[in-house]
Amino acid sequence: MRTKMKVLAVASLAAATIVGCHGFLDVQNPGPIEDTSLYSPESVPPLVIGMSADLSNILSDIVRITGIASDELGHGGSYTQEGLWVRGIIRPEDVNDLWARMQRIRYEAESGVERMKAIKGFSYDTDANGARANLLGGFANRMLGESVCQAVINSGPVQSDTTYFQRAEAEFTEAIRIAGAAKNASDILTAAYGGRASVRAWQGNWAGAVADAAQVPASFVYNAIYSINSTRENNSLVQETYVRREFSLYNTMWAKVFKDPRVPWDTIKTSTGSIQTGQDGKTPYFRQAKYTSLGSAIPLVKGAEMLLLQAEAALRNGDITTAFNLINQERAVYKMAALTPPTDLPTAWKTLEFERGAVTWLEARRLWDLRRWFIDPGPAQNTFLQGRDKSIPISLAEYQTNANLAGLTPHECQ
């Protein structure tokens, strides 16, 4: 009886306390935040962080699809869409999410820049955040230009994929302008030169590309950032190659490349000593070892790539000696032995294409390289994409919701 009385007393006291402190444990919904409240200098840093996070989030997925749609990775897993992509079949109905997320980061960066310009008290022309926002917009457009075969801007009509490179060049140029006047923005400035160098080359302005590439030191690297904090912040390629065994180098050209620091991979043995298989239970699991943590960063600009961009420009002018001087500078970055220049252009091009493939391996750049070399009528021609889809098509969802695409038939990029 005494025990029951104690319990009742404690319960009564607790109830009285709760009644007496009405509102202490209440949670108030503040309601929607007015858009005008976000037009403040304080809103800019988190706005740019959001852009960076969304770029990283989609980039690691694009690394995966372009990796297996090109010659970088094979599929040893259980996913249906990836099983098609590795065979060179990329259908509009299979890329709805990828298309939407690539377009989202492009729009976020571009509209974010316009928002910054309208913020009173924010020094857009001299602030590193303004430069970085333009830089991220440039990378978003470059990713689109290198990954898809046609452009659509904000539910507009179909345009050439070159549209993305044009937008990227303008954004990289703006990033250069602002970073040159901002404090603590030297890495943004250098990365913007590297980004602009690549999109200038893809538009045929090789002289401009060489001039920009020369601004990037050989050891420079600018990364897309990842974290182990949450699934959304993870490098998804690591999830699929370390947590799962969905992708394998088996039966790719890179499985024949050994002890190359640019293309690290390994195998896993079972308890019986045999090589572990992929998720499909049959494909030998040759695991990429470039990214080993869910927080591993993915390069967006590298000085080594800039050297190869200059080398490619030299080869396009028939200058094998200069090209191989630059190739050997790139190899020196990785402490690799110099190569002897060949005497003929076809051999020189074959080497250049391998070197570029190794340096940009699993960085979402290879499918574009194979596409542009496929249509090259000269010694640069690469036939890997023969009979395969060349890139990511406009998504089925875009066809279904964009009035400017009404009447057009969804199709693959062949």
Tab-separated table of C-alpha atoms in Angstrom:
chain	number	residue	atom	x	y	z
A	1	MET	CA	0.000	0.000	0.000
A	2	ARG	CA	2.843	2.334	0.915
A	3	THR	CA	4.553	1.622	-2.391
A	4	LYS	CA	1.389	2.366	-4.343
A	5	MET	CA	0.975	5.660	-2.505
A	6	LYS	CA	4.543	6.648	-3.450
A	7	VAL	CA	3.889	5.894	-7.093
A	8	LEU	CA	0.681	7.913	-7.061
A	9	ALA	CA	2.428	10.796	-5.377
A	10	VAL	CA	5.226	10.862	-7.951
A	11	ALA	CA	2.726	10.642	-10.794
A	12	SER	CA	0.649	13.459	-9.323
A	13	LEU	CA	3.737	15.615	-8.887
A	14	ALA	CA	4.811	14.967	-12.488
A	15	ALA	CA	1.360	15.814	-13.772
A	16	ALA	CA	1.288	19.003	-11.751
A	17	THR	CA	4.714	19.945	-13.048
A	18	ILE	CA	3.630	19.412	-16.661
A	19	VAL	CA	0.458	21.434	-16.154
A	20	GLY	CA	2.351	24.158	-14.344
A	21	CYS	CA	4.945	24.354	-17.143
A	22	HIS	CA	2.475	24.449	-20.010
A	23	GLY	CA	4.369	24.986	-23.235
A	24	PHE	CA	7.745	23.828	-21.920
A	25	LEU	CA	7.621	20.633	-23.968
A	26	ASP	CA	5.541	22.024	-26.808
A	27	VAL	CA	6.998	22.178	-30.317
A	28	GLN	CA	5.934	25.131	-32.403
A	29	ASN	CA	5.943	24.896	-36.199
A	30	PRO	CA	7.454	28.169	-37.382
A	31	GLY	CA	5.762	27.741	-40.756
A	32	PRO	CA	7.309	28.369	-44.169
A	33	ILE	CA	10.332	30.652	-44.349
A	34	GLU	CA	9.621	33.652	-46.520
A	35	ASP	CA	11.769	33.736	-49.646
A	36	THR	CA	12.652	37.347	-48.890
A	37	SER	CA	14.273	36.188	-45.646
A	38	LEU	CA	16.851	34.307	-47.712
A	39	TYR	CA	17.969	37.474	-49.489
A	40	SER	CA	20.675	38.222	-46.942
A	41	PRO	CA	24.485	37.967	-46.964
A	42	GLU	CA	24.236	35.329	-44.230
A	43	SER	CA	22.273	33.024	-46.548
A	44	VAL	CA	25.022	32.857	-49.170
A	45	PRO	CA	27.520	30.388	-47.599
A	46	PRO	CA	24.878	27.685	-46.886
A	47	LEU	CA	23.426	28.264	-50.349
A	48	VAL	CA	26.798	27.489	-51.937
A	49	ILE	CA	27.351	24.514	-49.636
A	50	GLY	CA	24.032	23.124	-50.868
A	51	MET	CA	25.164	23.523	-54.476
A	52	SER	CA	28.393	21.681	-53.711
A	53	ALA	CA	26.541	18.873	-51.936
A	54	ASP	CA	24.103	18.359	-54.809
A	55	LEU	CA	26.902	18.333	-57.380
A	56	SER	CA	28.769	15.684	-55.406
A	57	ASN	CA	25.614	13.648	-54.915
A	58	ILE	CA	24.897	13.267	-58.632
A	59	LEU	CA	28.531	13.119	-59.755
A	60	SER	CA	29.302	9.793	-58.075
A	61	ASP	CA	26.273	8.257	-59.793
A	62	ILE	CA	27.384	9.656	-63.165
A	63	VAL	CA	30.830	8.167	-62.522
A	64	ARG	CA	29.121	4.787	-62.214
A	65	ILE	CA	26.886	4.965	-65.296
A	66	THR	CA	29.547	6.457	-67.570
A	67	GLY	CA	32.059	3.990	-66.163
A	68	ILE	CA	30.068	0.939	-67.238
A	69	ALA	CA	28.692	2.564	-70.401
A	70	SER	CA	32.302	3.177	-71.462
A	71	ASP	CA	35.291	0.851	-71.073
A	72	GLU	CA	36.163	1.726	-67.467
A	73	LEU	CA	34.085	-0.853	-65.583
A	74	GLY	CA	32.175	-4.035	-66.141
A	75	HIS	CA	29.025	-5.197	-64.367
A	76	GLY	CA	29.112	-8.154	-62.023
A	77	GLY	CA	25.995	-7.375	-60.069
A	78	SER	CA	22.254	-7.759	-59.813
A	79	TYR	CA	20.907	-4.404	-61.051
A	80	THR	CA	18.750	-4.471	-64.185
A	81	GLN	CA	19.521	-1.000	-65.568
A	82	GLU	CA	23.265	-1.385	-65.069
A	83	GLY	CA	23.018	-4.722	-66.863
A	84	LEU	CA	21.741	-2.801	-69.891
A	85	TRP	CA	24.154	0.128	-69.610
A	86	VAL	CA	27.192	-2.131	-69.648
A	87	ARG	CA	25.929	-3.486	-72.986
A	88	GLY	CA	25.645	0.037	-74.355
A	89	ILE	CA	21.859	0.337	-73.975
A	90	ILE	CA	20.831	3.582	-72.222
A	91	ARG	CA	17.069	4.116	-72.532
A	92	PRO	CA	15.104	7.301	-71.760
A	93	GLU	CA	12.871	5.473	-69.284
A	94	ASP	CA	15.906	4.348	-67.277
A	95	VAL	CA	17.478	7.766	-66.677
A	96	ASN	CA	14.658	9.855	-65.200
A	97	ASP	CA	16.360	10.333	-61.840
A	98	LEU	CA	19.833	10.929	-63.281
A	99	TRP	CA	18.535	13.498	-65.773
A	100	ALA	CA	16.502	15.338	-63.141
A	101	ARG	CA	19.364	15.551	-60.652
A	102	MET	CA	21.853	16.776	-63.256
A	103	GLN	CA	19.399	19.475	-64.284
A	104	ARG	CA	18.660	20.337	-60.649
A	105	ILE	CA	22.247	21.208	-59.739
A	106	ARG	CA	22.614	23.235	-62.935
A	107	TYR	CA	19.493	25.216	-62.082
A	108	GLU	CA	20.451	25.584	-58.405
A	109	ALA	CA	23.837	27.065	-59.273
A	110	GLU	CA	22.556	29.385	-62.007
A	111	SER	CA	19.534	30.656	-60.078
A	112	GLY	CA	21.654	30.906	-56.947
A	113	VAL	CA	24.057	33.248	-58.708
A	114	GLU	CA	21.161	35.457	-59.772
A	115	ARG	CA	19.915	35.496	-56.188
A	116	MET	CA	23.343	36.558	-54.915
A	117	LYS	CA	23.470	39.451	-57.336
A	118	ALA	CA	20.221	40.787	-55.864
A	119	ILE	CA	21.249	40.566	-52.202
A	120	LYS	CA	21.847	43.974	-50.617
A	121	GLY	CA	25.063	44.076	-48.650
A	122	PHE	CA	26.622	41.093	-50.411
A	123	SER	CA	29.781	41.895	-52.390
A	124	TYR	CA	29.150	39.508	-55.269
A	125	ASP	CA	31.994	40.832	-57.434
A	126	THR	CA	34.670	40.260	-54.806
A	127	ASP	CA	33.360	37.383	-52.658
A	128	ALA	CA	34.769	33.857	-52.928
A	129	ASN	CA	31.266	32.411	-52.564
A	130	GLY	CA	30.191	34.189	-55.741
A	131	ALA	CA	33.192	32.720	-57.528
A	132	ARG	CA	32.536	29.244	-56.166
A	133	ALA	CA	28.865	29.311	-57.152
A	134	ASN	CA	29.851	30.087	-60.746
A	135	LEU	CA	32.519	27.400	-60.613
A	136	LEU	CA	29.966	24.808	-59.487
A	137	GLY	CA	27.572	25.921	-62.220
A	138	GLY	CA	30.382	25.458	-64.721
A	139	PHE	CA	31.052	21.921	-63.500
A	140	ALA	CA	27.331	21.092	-63.589
A	141	ASN	CA	27.074	22.224	-67.207
A	142	ARG	CA	30.314	20.472	-68.166
A	143	MET	CA	28.988	17.239	-66.636
A	144	LEU	CA	25.801	17.569	-68.663
A	145	GLY	CA	27.665	18.379	-71.876
A	146	GLU	CA	29.978	15.406	-71.455
A	147	SER	CA	27.253	12.974	-70.361
A	148	VAL	CA	24.139	13.668	-72.481
A	149	CYS	CA	23.563	13.956	-76.221
A	150	GLN	CA	21.029	16.819	-76.292
A	151	ALA	CA	20.410	19.876	-74.164
A	152	VAL	CA	17.182	21.073	-72.571
A	153	ILE	CA	17.232	24.218	-70.427
A	154	ASN	CA	14.422	24.828	-67.925
A	155	SER	CA	11.705	23.009	-69.867
A	156	GLY	CA	12.718	24.690	-73.105
A	157	PRO	CA	13.157	23.143	-76.562
A	158	VAL	CA	15.796	20.611	-77.529
A	159	GLN	CA	19.186	22.150	-78.266
A	160	SER	CA	22.647	20.881	-79.139
A	161	ASP	CA	24.675	19.437	-76.265
A	162	THR	CA	27.208	22.184	-77.067
A	163	THR	CA	24.791	24.516	-75.281
A	164	TYR	CA	26.024	23.127	-71.983
A	165	PHE	CA	29.659	23.793	-72.867
A	166	GLN	CA	28.813	27.363	-73.832
A	167	ARG	CA	27.081	27.939	-70.501
A	168	ALA	CA	29.950	26.293	-68.646
A	169	GLU	CA	32.509	28.518	-70.342
A	170	ALA	CA	30.588	31.644	-69.358
A	171	GLU	CA	30.345	30.466	-65.759
A	172	PHE	CA	34.007	29.497	-65.517
A	173	THR	CA	34.911	32.904	-66.978
A	174	GLU	CA	32.789	34.643	-64.351
A	175	ALA	CA	34.393	32.531	-61.622
A	176	ILE	CA	37.818	33.605	-62.868
A	177	ARG	CA	36.806	37.252	-62.803
A	178	ILE	CA	35.445	37.153	-59.259
A	179	ALA	CA	38.113	34.845	-57.816
A	180	GLY	CA	40.800	37.163	-59.162
A	181	ALA	CA	39.434	39.932	-56.936
A	182	ALA	CA	38.361	37.845	-53.927
A	183	LYS	CA	40.337	36.859	-50.863
A	184	ASN	CA	41.293	33.236	-50.264
A	185	ALA	CA	40.036	32.108	-53.664
A	186	SER	CA	43.226	30.954	-55.380
A	187	ASP	CA	42.047	27.332	-55.579
A	188	ILE	CA	38.756	28.446	-57.121
A	189	LEU	CA	40.649	30.584	-59.635
A	190	THR	CA	42.908	27.711	-60.678
A	191	ALA	CA	40.020	25.239	-60.869
A	192	ALA	CA	38.040	27.666	-63.034
A	193	TYR	CA	40.929	27.896	-65.492
A	194	GLY	CA	41.033	24.109	-65.614
A	195	GLY	CA	37.287	23.794	-66.137
A	196	ARG	CA	37.305	26.439	-68.854
A	197	ALA	CA	40.250	24.784	-70.582
A	198	SER	CA	38.284	21.566	-71.035
A	199	VAL	CA	35.050	23.117	-72.320
A	200	ARG	CA	36.972	25.398	-74.664
A	201	ALA	CA	38.648	22.333	-76.146
A	202	TRP	CA	35.281	20.571	-76.553
A	203	GLN	CA	34.049	23.566	-78.553
A	204	GLY	CA	37.092	23.446	-80.829
A	205	ASN	CA	38.973	26.358	-79.261
A	206	TRP	CA	42.185	24.443	-78.667
A	207	ALA	CA	44.368	27.561	-78.526
A	208	GLY	CA	42.190	28.958	-75.733
A	209	ALA	CA	42.216	25.580	-74.011
A	210	VAL	CA	46.025	25.432	-74.057
A	211	ALA	CA	46.301	28.956	-72.647
A	212	ASP	CA	43.952	28.101	-69.762
A	213	ALA	CA	45.501	24.697	-69.082
A	214	ALA	CA	48.910	26.344	-68.696
A	215	GLN	CA	47.518	28.228	-65.671
A	216	VAL	CA	47.060	24.973	-63.727
A	217	PRO	CA	50.117	23.568	-61.879
A	218	ALA	CA	50.885	19.920	-62.582
A	219	SER	CA	50.228	18.859	-58.988
A	220	PHE	CA	46.950	20.753	-58.622
A	221	VAL	CA	43.745	18.848	-57.770
A	222	TYR	CA	40.278	20.277	-57.105
A	223	ASN	CA	37.773	17.767	-55.745
A	224	ALA	CA	34.091	17.117	-55.333
A	225	ILE	CA	33.745	16.461	-51.610
A	226	TYR	CA	32.090	13.475	-49.908
A	227	SER	CA	31.579	12.414	-46.299
A	228	ILE	CA	30.782	9.379	-44.164
A	229	ASN	CA	28.241	11.453	-42.194
A	230	SER	CA	25.149	10.290	-44.087
A	231	THR	CA	24.123	8.164	-47.056
A	232	ARG	CA	23.362	11.264	-49.107
A	233	GLU	CA	26.915	12.510	-48.559
A	234	ASN	CA	28.561	9.190	-49.466
A	235	ASN	CA	30.522	8.423	-52.598
A	236	SER	CA	28.015	5.969	-54.106
A	237	LEU	CA	30.649	4.221	-56.232
A	238	VAL	CA	32.285	3.020	-53.018
A	239	GLN	CA	28.917	1.779	-51.784
A	240	GLU	CA	28.577	-0.325	-54.924
A	241	THR	CA	32.161	-1.604	-55.028
A	242	TYR	CA	33.114	-1.969	-51.350
A	243	VAL	CA	29.836	-2.458	-49.479
A	244	ARG	CA	28.406	-4.374	-52.456
A	245	ARG	CA	30.133	-6.049	-55.408
A	246	GLU	CA	28.119	-4.617	-58.302
A	247	PHE	CA	30.945	-3.448	-60.569
A	248	SER	CA	34.129	-5.201	-61.623
A	249	LEU	CA	37.091	-4.408	-63.852
A	250	TYR	CA	36.928	-7.967	-65.140
A	251	ASN	CA	36.908	-8.160	-68.940
A	252	THR	CA	37.832	-4.468	-69.368
A	253	MET	CA	41.040	-3.089	-70.856
A	254	TRP	CA	42.046	-1.860	-67.393
A	255	ALA	CA	42.118	-5.407	-66.014
A	256	LYS	CA	45.305	-5.816	-68.052
A	257	VAL	CA	46.933	-2.777	-66.449
A	258	PHE	CA	49.047	-3.615	-63.422
A	259	LYS	CA	50.837	-1.447	-60.850
A	260	ASP	CA	49.698	1.793	-62.451
A	261	PRO	CA	49.074	4.320	-59.640
A	262	ARG	CA	46.431	6.031	-61.773
A	263	VAL	CA	44.354	2.852	-62.121
A	264	PRO	CA	44.562	0.987	-58.815
A	265	TRP	CA	42.526	-2.192	-58.420
A	266	ASP	CA	42.701	-5.437	-56.487
A	267	THR	CA	41.040	-8.816	-56.016
A	268	ILE	CA	39.542	-10.461	-52.961
A	269	LYS	CA	40.060	-14.131	-52.139
A	270	THR	CA	37.444	-16.361	-50.546
A	271	SER	CA	38.217	-18.701	-47.655
A	272	THR	CA	39.003	-21.417	-50.215
A	273	GLY	CA	41.551	-19.228	-51.991
A	274	SER	CA	39.516	-18.556	-55.115
A	275	ILE	CA	38.740	-15.065	-56.391
A	276	GLN	CA	35.561	-13.589	-54.954
A	277	THR	CA	32.732	-13.191	-57.459
A	278	GLY	CA	30.394	-10.240	-57.906
A	279	GLN	CA	26.823	-9.995	-56.677
A	280	ASP	CA	25.764	-12.120	-59.661
A	281	GLY	CA	27.726	-15.043	-58.244
A	282	LYS	CA	29.760	-15.658	-61.389
A	283	THR	CA	31.741	-12.600	-62.547
A	284	PRO	CA	35.276	-12.463	-61.080
A	285	TYR	CA	35.361	-9.478	-58.765
A	286	PHE	CA	38.201	-7.141	-59.738
A	287	ARG	CA	37.633	-4.227	-57.360
A	288	GLN	CA	38.480	-0.602	-58.096
A	289	ALA	CA	40.805	0.764	-55.406
A	290	LYS	CA	40.868	4.423	-56.393
A	291	TYR	CA	38.071	5.251	-53.970
A	292	THR	CA	38.177	3.128	-50.818
A	293	SER	CA	36.092	5.158	-48.351
A	294	LEU	CA	32.513	6.392	-48.517
A	295	GLY	CA	34.093	9.804	-47.965
A	296	SER	CA	36.596	9.547	-50.842
A	297	ALA	CA	36.732	12.713	-52.973
A	298	ILE	CA	36.352	12.670	-56.773
A	299	PRO	CA	38.597	15.017	-58.786
A	300	LEU	CA	36.972	17.700	-60.929
A	301	VAL	CA	40.181	19.341	-62.172
A	302	LYS	CA	43.718	17.983	-62.145
A	303	GLY	CA	46.952	19.487	-63.356
A	304	ALA	CA	47.861	16.112	-64.840
A	305	GLU	CA	44.765	16.230	-67.051
A	306	MET	CA	45.672	19.762	-68.141
A	307	LEU	CA	49.044	18.503	-69.357
A	308	LEU	CA	47.261	15.873	-71.452
A	309	LEU	CA	44.871	18.485	-72.820
A	310	GLN	CA	47.894	20.416	-74.052
A	311	ALA	CA	49.400	17.182	-75.387
A	312	GLU	CA	46.228	16.469	-77.357
A	313	ALA	CA	46.323	19.956	-78.841
A	314	ALA	CA	49.914	19.297	-79.962
A	315	LEU	CA	48.930	15.991	-81.585
A	316	ARG	CA	46.110	17.714	-83.418
A	317	ASN	CA	48.831	19.907	-84.924
A	318	GLY	CA	50.942	16.846	-85.770
A	319	ASP	CA	53.591	17.712	-83.156
A	320	ILE	CA	54.524	14.357	-81.606
A	321	THR	CA	57.648	15.670	-79.851
A	322	THR	CA	55.810	18.378	-77.918
A	323	ALA	CA	52.933	16.023	-77.149
A	324	PHE	CA	55.202	13.427	-75.583
A	325	ASN	CA	57.129	16.020	-73.653
A	326	LEU	CA	53.811	16.956	-72.032
A	327	ILE	CA	52.755	13.318	-71.600
A	328	ASN	CA	56.002	12.618	-69.775
A	329	GLN	CA	55.437	15.634	-67.524
A	330	GLU	CA	52.067	14.119	-66.653
A	331	ARG	CA	53.666	10.731	-65.927
A	332	ALA	CA	56.231	12.432	-63.702
A	333	VAL	CA	53.373	13.626	-61.473
A	334	TYR	CA	52.780	9.942	-60.680
A	335	LYS	CA	56.506	9.102	-60.562
A	336	MET	CA	56.225	6.940	-63.682
A	337	ALA	CA	58.949	6.367	-66.253
A	338	ALA	CA	59.062	8.564	-69.338
A	339	LEU	CA	57.895	7.171	-72.680
A	340	THR	CA	59.864	7.254	-75.915
A	341	PRO	CA	58.023	9.266	-78.586
A	342	PRO	CA	56.841	7.146	-81.525
A	343	THR	CA	57.453	8.192	-85.096
A	344	ASP	CA	53.867	7.950	-86.350
A	345	LEU	CA	50.629	9.729	-85.392
A	346	PRO	CA	48.379	6.646	-85.019
A	347	THR	CA	50.683	5.206	-82.361
A	348	ALA	CA	51.001	8.598	-80.679
A	349	TRP	CA	47.215	8.943	-80.524
A	350	LYS	CA	46.804	5.465	-79.094
A	351	THR	CA	49.210	6.360	-76.300
A	352	LEU	CA	47.547	9.707	-75.646
A	353	GLU	CA	44.127	8.095	-75.377
A	354	PHE	CA	45.422	5.504	-72.918
A	355	GLU	CA	47.190	8.138	-70.818
A	356	ARG	CA	44.103	10.346	-70.660
A	357	GLY	CA	41.957	7.343	-69.806
A	358	ALA	CA	44.281	6.411	-66.956
A	359	VAL	CA	44.513	9.932	-65.528
A	360	THR	CA	40.735	10.529	-65.607
A	361	TRP	CA	39.731	6.948	-64.756
A	362	LEU	CA	36.432	6.836	-62.846
A	363	GLU	CA	35.943	10.598	-62.897
A	364	ALA	CA	32.954	10.656	-65.307
A	365	ARG	CA	35.066	11.839	-68.247
A	366	ARG	CA	35.746	8.704	-70.297
A	367	LEU	CA	32.405	8.280	-72.088
A	368	TRP	CA	32.710	11.794	-73.529
A	369	ASP	CA	36.269	11.145	-74.670
A	370	LEU	CA	35.228	7.936	-76.415
A	371	ARG	CA	32.287	9.742	-78.021
A	372	ARG	CA	34.342	12.590	-79.449
A	373	TRP	CA	37.117	10.271	-80.605
A	374	PHE	CA	34.524	7.972	-82.211
A	375	ILE	CA	33.432	10.704	-84.628
A	376	ASP	CA	36.976	11.907	-85.307
A	377	PRO	CA	37.834	11.096	-88.940
A	378	GLY	CA	41.585	11.118	-88.350
A	379	PRO	CA	44.116	9.046	-86.386
A	380	ALA	CA	42.323	9.881	-83.121
A	381	GLN	CA	39.352	7.704	-84.042
A	382	ASN	CA	38.370	5.176	-81.384
A	383	THR	CA	35.760	2.545	-82.268
A	384	PHE	CA	34.813	1.272	-78.803
A	385	LEU	CA	31.339	2.843	-79.033
A	386	GLN	CA	30.543	1.225	-82.376
A	387	GLY	CA	27.023	-0.187	-82.117
A	388	ARG	CA	26.508	1.224	-78.615
A	389	ASP	CA	24.591	4.181	-77.236
A	390	LYS	CA	26.993	7.091	-77.028
A	391	SER	CA	25.620	8.967	-74.007
A	392	ILE	CA	22.657	9.581	-71.701
A	393	PRO	CA	19.455	10.548	-73.560
A	394	ILE	CA	16.782	13.048	-72.612
A	395	SER	CA	14.707	11.299	-69.958
A	396	LEU	CA	11.248	9.952	-70.589
A	397	ALA	CA	9.940	12.175	-67.789
A	398	GLU	CA	11.254	15.263	-69.600
A	399	TYR	CA	9.444	14.206	-72.770
A	400	GLN	CA	6.238	13.632	-70.812
A	401	THR	CA	6.237	16.932	-68.882
A	402	ASN	CA	7.909	19.422	-71.232
A	403	ALA	CA	5.403	21.037	-73.632
A	404	ASN	CA	8.248	21.993	-75.967
A	405	LEU	CA	8.949	18.307	-76.534
A	406	ALA	CA	5.353	17.393	-77.359
A	407	GLY	CA	5.176	15.197	-80.438
A	408	LEU	CA	8.838	14.164	-80.245
A	409	THR	CA	9.648	10.479	-79.873
A	410	PRO	CA	11.936	9.528	-76.968
A	411	HIS	CA	15.091	7.929	-78.263
A	412	GLU	CA	18.504	6.665	-77.245
A	413	CYS	CA	21.754	8.419	-78.163
A	414	GLN	CA	23.085	6.269	-80.988
